[in-house]
Coordinates of C-alpha atoms and ligand atoms in Angstrom, one line a residue:
M1 CA 0.0 0.2 0.2
S2 CA 1.6 3.5 0.0
T3 CA 2.4 5.8 1.8
D4 CA 0.2 8.3 1.0
R5 CA -2.9 5.7 1.0
L6 CA -1.8 4.3 4.3
R7 CA -2.1 7.8 5.6
A8 CA -5.2 8.7 4.2
E9 CA -7.2 5.5 5.5
T10 CA -5.5 5.6 9.1
L11 CA -6.3 9.3 9.5
A12 CA -10.0 8.5 8.4
A13 CA -10.2 5.2 10.7
I14 CA -8.9 8.1 13.3
A15 CA -11.7 10.2 12.7
A16 CA -14.4 7.8 12.5
A17 CA -13.5 6.1 15.6
A18 CA -16.8 7.5 17.7
S19 CA -15.0 5.9 21.4
P20 CA -11.5 5.6 23.4
D21 CA -11.9 1.4 22.6
A22 CA -12.6 2.4 18.6
L23 CA -9.7 4.6 18.4
E24 CA -7.1 2.4 21.1
A25 CA -8.0 -0.3 17.9
V26 CA -7.0 1.8 15.3
R27 CA -3.7 2.8 17.6
V28 CA -2.9 -1.0 17.6
A29 CA -3.7 -1.8 14.0
A30 CA -1.6 1.2 13.0
M31 CA 1.4 2.0 15.3
G32 CA 1.0 -1.6 17.3
K33 CA 4.3 -4.0 17.4
Q34 CA 2.0 -5.7 14.1
G35 CA 0.8 -2.4 13.1
Q36 CA 1.0 -1.2 9.6
I37 CA 3.3 1.6 10.5
T38 CA 5.1 0.3 12.8
Q39 CA 6.1 -2.4 10.1
L40 CA 6.7 0.2 7.2
L41 CA 9.4 1.5 9.8
K42 CA 11.1 -1.5 10.2
T43 CA 11.9 -1.6 6.3
L44 CA 13.5 1.1 6.4
G45 CA 17.1 -1.3 7.9
G46 CA 17.4 -3.5 4.8
M47 CA 17.0 -0.1 2.1
S48 CA 20.1 1.0 0.1
P49 CA 21.0 4.4 1.4
V50 CA 19.2 6.0 -1.5
E51 CA 16.3 4.3 -1.1
R52 CA 16.3 5.4 2.7
A53 CA 17.2 9.0 1.8
V54 CA 13.7 8.8 0.4
S55 CA 11.4 6.7 2.4
G56 CA 12.8 7.0 5.7
P57 CA 11.7 11.1 6.0
A58 CA 8.0 10.0 4.0
F59 CA 7.7 7.4 7.0
N60 CA 8.9 9.4 9.4
G61 CA 6.5 11.9 8.6
L62 CA 3.8 9.6 8.4
R63 CA 4.0 8.5 11.8
E64 CA 3.9 11.6 13.3
A65 CA 1.2 12.8 11.4
V66 CA -0.9 9.7 12.7
A67 CA 1.0 10.4 16.6
G68 CA -0.7 13.4 15.7
A69 CA -4.1 13.3 15.0
L70 CA -4.6 10.0 17.7
A71 CA -3.7 12.2 20.0
V72 CA -6.2 15.0 19.5
R73 CA -9.0 12.7 19.2
K74 CA -8.5 11.0 22.1
A75 CA -9.0 14.4 23.8
A76 CA -12.3 15.0 22.3
L77 CA -13.2 11.7 23.2
D78 CA -12.5 12.2 26.8
E79 CA -14.0 15.2 26.9
A80 CA -16.9 13.9 25.4
A81 CA -16.7 10.9 27.8
L82 CA -16.6 13.5 30.4
N83 CA -19.1 15.7 29.6
A84 CA -21.5 12.6 29.1
K85 CA -20.7 11.4 32.7
L86 CA -21.6 14.9 34.3
A87 CA -24.7 15.0 32.4
A88 CA -25.9 11.9 33.7
E89 CA -24.6 12.7 37.3
Q90 CA -26.7 16.1 37.0
Q91 CA -28.3 16.3 40.4
D92 CA -32.0 17.9 41.1
M93 CA -31.3 20.2 44.1
T94 CA -35.2 20.7 44.6
L95 CA -35.6 17.3 46.0
P96 CA -36.2 18.2 49.6
V97 CA -33.7 17.4 52.2
A98 CA -34.3 14.0 54.5
L99 CA -33.1 15.8 57.7
P100 CA -31.3 12.9 60.3
P101 CA -33.4 13.1 63.2
T102 CA -31.9 15.1 65.9
G103 CA -32.1 14.2 69.7
S104 CA -33.4 16.9 72.2
I105 CA -32.1 17.7 75.6
H106 CA -34.6 16.8 78.4
P107 CA -35.9 19.7 80.1
V108 CA -34.6 17.8 83.4
S109 CA -31.1 18.1 82.1
Q110 CA -31.7 21.6 80.8
V111 CA -32.7 22.7 84.1
M112 CA -29.8 21.2 85.8
D113 CA -27.4 22.7 83.5
E114 CA -29.6 26.4 84.4
L115 CA -28.6 25.8 88.0
A116 CA -25.5 24.7 87.8
E117 CA -25.0 28.4 86.1
I118 CA -26.3 30.0 88.4
F119 CA -24.8 28.9 91.2
A120 CA -21.4 28.8 89.3
D121 CA -21.7 32.3 89.4
L122 CA -22.2 32.8 92.8
G123 CA -19.1 30.3 93.1
F124 CA -20.5 27.4 93.7
A125 CA -18.6 24.6 92.2
V126 CA -20.5 21.1 91.4
A127 CA -20.4 18.2 94.0
D128 CA -21.1 14.4 93.3
G129 CA -21.8 11.2 95.3
P130 CA -23.0 8.2 94.3
E131 CA -26.6 6.7 93.9
I132 CA -26.0 3.5 96.3
E133 CA -25.0 5.2 99.6
D134 CA -24.7 3.7 102.4
D135 CA -26.4 3.8 105.4
W136 CA -24.2 6.2 107.8
H137 CA -24.0 9.0 104.6
N138 CA -27.6 8.9 103.9
F139 CA -28.7 8.4 107.0
T140 CA -26.7 8.8 110.5
A141 CA -24.0 11.3 109.9
L142 CA -27.3 13.4 109.1
N143 CA -28.3 13.3 112.4
I144 CA -30.4 10.3 111.9
P145 CA -29.4 7.6 113.9
E146 CA -31.5 4.2 113.6
S147 CA -34.9 4.0 114.7
H148 CA -35.4 7.5 114.3
P149 CA -38.7 8.7 112.8
A150 CA -37.2 10.4 110.0
R151 CA -36.3 7.2 108.4
A152 CA -39.9 6.3 108.3
M153 CA -40.2 9.2 106.3
H154 CA -38.5 8.8 103.4
D155 CA -39.4 5.5 101.7
T156 CA -36.4 3.7 101.1
F157 CA -35.4 1.3 98.9
Y158 CA -33.1 -1.3 101.3
I159 CA -30.4 -3.3 98.8
A160 CA -31.1 -6.7 99.7
Q161 CA -27.3 -8.6 100.8
S162 CA -25.7 -5.7 101.8
P163 CA -23.0 -5.9 104.1
A164 CA -24.1 -6.3 108.0
D165 CA -21.8 -3.0 108.7
K166 CA -22.6 -1.2 106.1
K167 CA -26.3 -1.1 104.7
L168 CA -26.8 -0.3 101.5
V169 CA -30.1 1.7 100.4
L170 CA -30.6 4.0 97.0
R171 CA -30.0 7.3 98.2
T172 CA -33.0 9.4 99.7
H173 CA -31.7 12.9 98.9
T174 CA -28.6 14.0 97.9
S175 CA -28.2 15.0 101.1
P176 CA -25.3 12.4 101.8
V177 CA -23.1 14.8 99.3
Q178 CA -23.4 17.3 102.0
I179 CA -21.3 14.7 104.1
R180 CA -18.8 13.6 101.6
T181 CA -17.8 17.0 101.0
M182 CA -17.1 17.9 103.9
I183 CA -15.5 14.8 105.0
S184 CA -13.2 15.4 101.4
Q185 CA -12.1 18.8 101.7
A186 CA -11.2 21.8 103.8
P187 CA -14.1 24.5 103.9
P188 CA -14.6 27.2 103.0
I189 CA -17.0 24.9 100.9
R190 CA -19.7 26.2 98.9
I191 CA -21.6 23.4 96.5
I192 CA -23.7 22.3 94.3
A193 CA -25.0 18.7 93.9
P194 CA -27.6 18.0 91.5
G195 CA -28.7 14.3 91.1
R196 CA -31.1 11.5 91.2
V197 CA -32.4 10.2 94.1
Y198 CA -35.1 7.3 94.9
R199 CA -38.3 6.7 96.9
S200 CA -40.9 4.5 96.8
D201 CA -43.3 6.0 95.9
S202 CA -45.7 6.6 92.6
D203 CA -48.0 9.0 91.6
A204 CA -49.2 12.0 89.7
T205 CA -46.2 14.1 92.0
H206 CA -44.0 11.4 92.8
T207 CA -42.3 9.0 91.0
P208 CA -40.0 6.7 92.4
M209 CA -37.0 7.9 91.1
F210 CA -36.8 12.3 91.1
H211 CA -34.3 14.7 90.8
Q212 CA -32.8 17.1 93.5
I213 CA -30.3 20.0 93.6
E214 CA -28.4 20.4 97.0
G215 CA -26.7 22.9 98.5
L216 CA -24.1 23.3 101.0
V217 CA -21.8 26.7 102.0
I218 CA -19.4 26.1 105.2
D219 CA -17.3 29.0 106.1
K220 CA -16.6 31.0 109.0
G221 CA -19.8 33.2 110.2
I222 CA -22.4 32.2 108.2
T223 CA -26.1 32.8 108.9
L224 CA -29.4 32.6 108.4
A225 CA -29.2 35.8 106.2
H226 CA -26.8 34.7 103.7
L227 CA -29.2 31.7 103.3
R228 CA -31.7 34.1 102.7
W229 CA -30.1 36.1 100.2
T230 CA -28.5 33.1 97.9
L231 CA -31.7 31.3 97.9
E232 CA -33.5 34.7 96.7
T233 CA -30.6 35.4 94.2
F234 CA -30.9 31.8 92.5
I235 CA -34.9 31.8 92.2
K236 CA -34.7 35.4 90.2
A237 CA -32.2 34.1 88.4
F238 CA -33.3 30.6 87.4
F239 CA -37.3 32.3 86.7
E240 CA -35.7 35.0 85.4
V241 CA -37.9 38.0 87.3
D242 CA -36.8 41.3 89.2
D243 CA -38.6 40.8 92.3
V244 CA -39.4 37.5 94.3
A245 CA -41.4 37.4 97.8
L246 CA -39.7 34.6 99.8
R247 CA -41.9 33.1 102.4
F248 CA -40.2 31.6 105.2
R249 CA -41.9 29.0 107.3
P250 CA -40.1 27.3 110.2
S251 CA -39.8 23.6 109.9
Y252 CA -37.7 20.0 111.0
F253 CA -35.5 18.5 109.4
P254 CA -32.9 16.7 111.7
F255 CA -29.4 18.2 109.6
T256 CA -30.4 21.3 109.6
E257 CA -31.4 23.9 113.0
P258 CA -33.0 26.1 112.3
S259 CA -34.8 24.3 109.4
V260 CA -37.0 26.2 107.1
E261 CA -39.4 25.7 104.0
V262 CA -39.3 28.3 101.2
D263 CA -42.7 29.3 99.6
V264 CA -42.3 31.6 96.4
G265 CA -44.5 34.2 96.2
Y266 CA -46.1 33.3 92.8
S267 CA -48.6 35.3 90.5
S268 CA -51.0 33.3 88.4
K269 CA -52.2 36.2 86.3
T270 CA -48.3 36.3 84.8
G271 CA -47.3 32.0 85.7
K272 CA -44.6 33.3 87.1
P273 CA -43.1 34.2 90.6
A274 CA -43.1 37.6 91.7
G275 CA -43.1 40.6 94.1
A276 CA -45.4 41.2 97.1
G277 CA -47.7 43.3 95.6
Q278 CA -48.5 41.1 92.7
V279 CA -48.5 37.3 94.8
D280 CA -51.8 35.6 94.7
K281 CA -50.9 32.0 95.8
W282 CA -47.1 29.6 97.1
L283 CA -45.6 27.1 96.1
E284 CA -43.6 25.5 98.5
V285 CA -39.8 24.9 96.6
L286 CA -37.8 24.2 98.9
G287 CA -36.1 22.4 102.4
S288 CA -33.5 24.3 104.1
G289 CA -31.9 25.7 107.1
M290 CA -28.8 26.0 109.4
V291 CA -26.2 23.0 109.2
H292 CA -26.8 21.2 112.7
P293 CA -23.6 21.3 114.7
R294 CA -23.6 17.4 115.1
V295 CA -23.6 17.0 111.0
I296 CA -20.8 19.6 111.0
A297 CA -19.2 17.3 114.3
A298 CA -20.0 14.0 112.4
C299 CA -17.5 15.1 109.5
G300 CA -14.4 15.9 111.7
L301 CA -15.0 19.5 112.0
D302 CA -15.2 22.5 114.6
P303 CA -18.6 23.3 115.0
D304 CA -17.8 26.6 116.9
E305 CA -15.7 27.4 114.4
W306 CA -17.5 26.7 111.2
Q307 CA -21.1 27.0 110.9
G308 CA -23.3 26.5 107.1
F309 CA -26.4 26.7 105.2
A310 CA -27.8 24.0 103.3
F311 CA -30.9 23.6 101.3
G312 CA -32.5 20.8 98.6
T313 CA -34.8 21.6 96.3
G314 CA -36.6 19.3 93.6
V315 CA -34.7 19.9 90.1
D316 CA -38.6 17.6 88.5
R317 CA -40.2 20.3 90.2
L318 CA -38.4 23.8 89.4
A319 CA -38.9 22.4 85.7
M320 CA -42.1 21.9 86.5
L321 CA -42.5 25.5 87.2
K322 CA -40.4 27.3 84.9
Y323 CA -41.6 25.4 81.8
G324 CA -45.4 24.5 82.8
L325 CA -45.7 20.9 82.7
T326 CA -48.0 19.3 84.0
D327 CA -47.3 15.5 84.5
L328 CA -44.6 14.3 86.7
R329 CA -44.6 11.1 85.2
A330 CA -44.2 11.9 81.4
F331 CA -40.7 13.1 82.6
F332 CA -39.5 9.9 82.9
D333 CA -41.9 7.4 79.9
G334 CA -39.6 8.9 77.2
D335 CA -42.4 9.5 74.8
I336 CA -40.4 11.1 72.3
K337 CA -43.4 13.3 70.8
W338 CA -43.5 14.4 74.4
L339 CA -39.3 15.0 74.3
K340 CA -39.8 16.5 71.2
H341 CA -42.5 19.4 72.1
H342 CA -41.4 19.6 75.8
G343 CA -37.1 19.1 74.6
F344 CA -34.6 21.9 74.0
S345 CA -32.2 21.9 70.7
A346 CA -28.8 21.7 71.1
F347 CA -28.6 24.5 69.4
D348 CA -31.0 26.7 70.3
L349 CA -30.3 27.1 74.3
P350 CA -32.8 29.7 75.7
S351 CA -30.0 32.4 77.3
I352 CA -29.5 30.9 80.5
S353 CA -26.6 33.6 81.5
A354 CA -29.2 36.2 81.0
G355 CA -31.0 34.8 83.6
A356 CA -27.7 34.0 85.9
T357 CA -26.6 37.7 86.2
P358 CA -26.7 38.4 90.1
Ligands
LIG1 N1 -33.0 16.2 101.7 C1 -34.3 17.2 102.3 C2 -35.2 17.1 101.0 O1 -34.7 15.7 100.3 C3 -34.1 18.8 102.1 C4 -33.1 19.3 103.0 C5 -31.7 19.2 102.1 C6 -33.4 19.5 103.7 C7 -31.1 20.3 102.6 C8 -33.0 20.8 104.7 C9 -30.9 20.9 103.9 O2 -36.6 16.4 101.6

């Protein structure tokens, strides 16, 4: 075949190749080991110098022309293939996105965080203790000796088969954290202790597990006035109100003397705690008092040197009052609909700090 014809046919085949595979077949047929142009170039070796002077440039020119045409065609086919792929993979951006399900923050967790933040601003640290507690920390050290009638007030869950010298209970209140803190930390002490507590009780306003938050201050020269100021400041910050009427009622707890129960003045008009003028209802919110000297002594401190106050309140109760929730049992049902409705988004927390400025 003449060089010109081979060139014409090969270039035509290149132009006609409709896919990268077809083009590769053309390349192999022309330039592969057995390809026509390769074979042609091999014949140069057997030629006389005169013949080679003519055929050499002609064959090499052919080879270069074909190689150039192959490269151009390959680039064109590759681009077409890429465009086809992009067109096929186009996404419809108008389709609604299926969002992954997101959780929410439980009102009780939310309120515990709010309380921790408020008390942090007042210089209180967060303390912790075990939920399975021994009899001594839960009762005896808190001035509730065995056979004391106050033990019956607590509807205690006892743990069967606990060691005889260390009867175990599910803690009935967060007050044992007072004891653990006074034993493990040197005063002055300012702590709160939020956590789960247990009593054998169940109806619309009682659940066998609920949440308390304990407060304890031990220092020199602490009086009821400090207790009153602290509670007033905390209640104003928590309920985000400027003024609040508090009623201190004499009460009894074995571990405080004197003991006071605190009622918050409430306005049924605003549904919020209110100042003296607007109060038409009182709600009991917490128990408190000056830490009993016997409790201070049980923790190895000298009650003549150290005094303090303590308080304990129900977190669930505070959550119900602040967020208008009615049935305590719903807190622990794990109903997704209830949680979605009353829970808090992790990305959209109410302004805690705004209410926490003392
Ligand atoms: N522990 C008490 C209760 O559970 C509350 C309390 C705490 C009272 C601290 C006084 C001081 O009812």
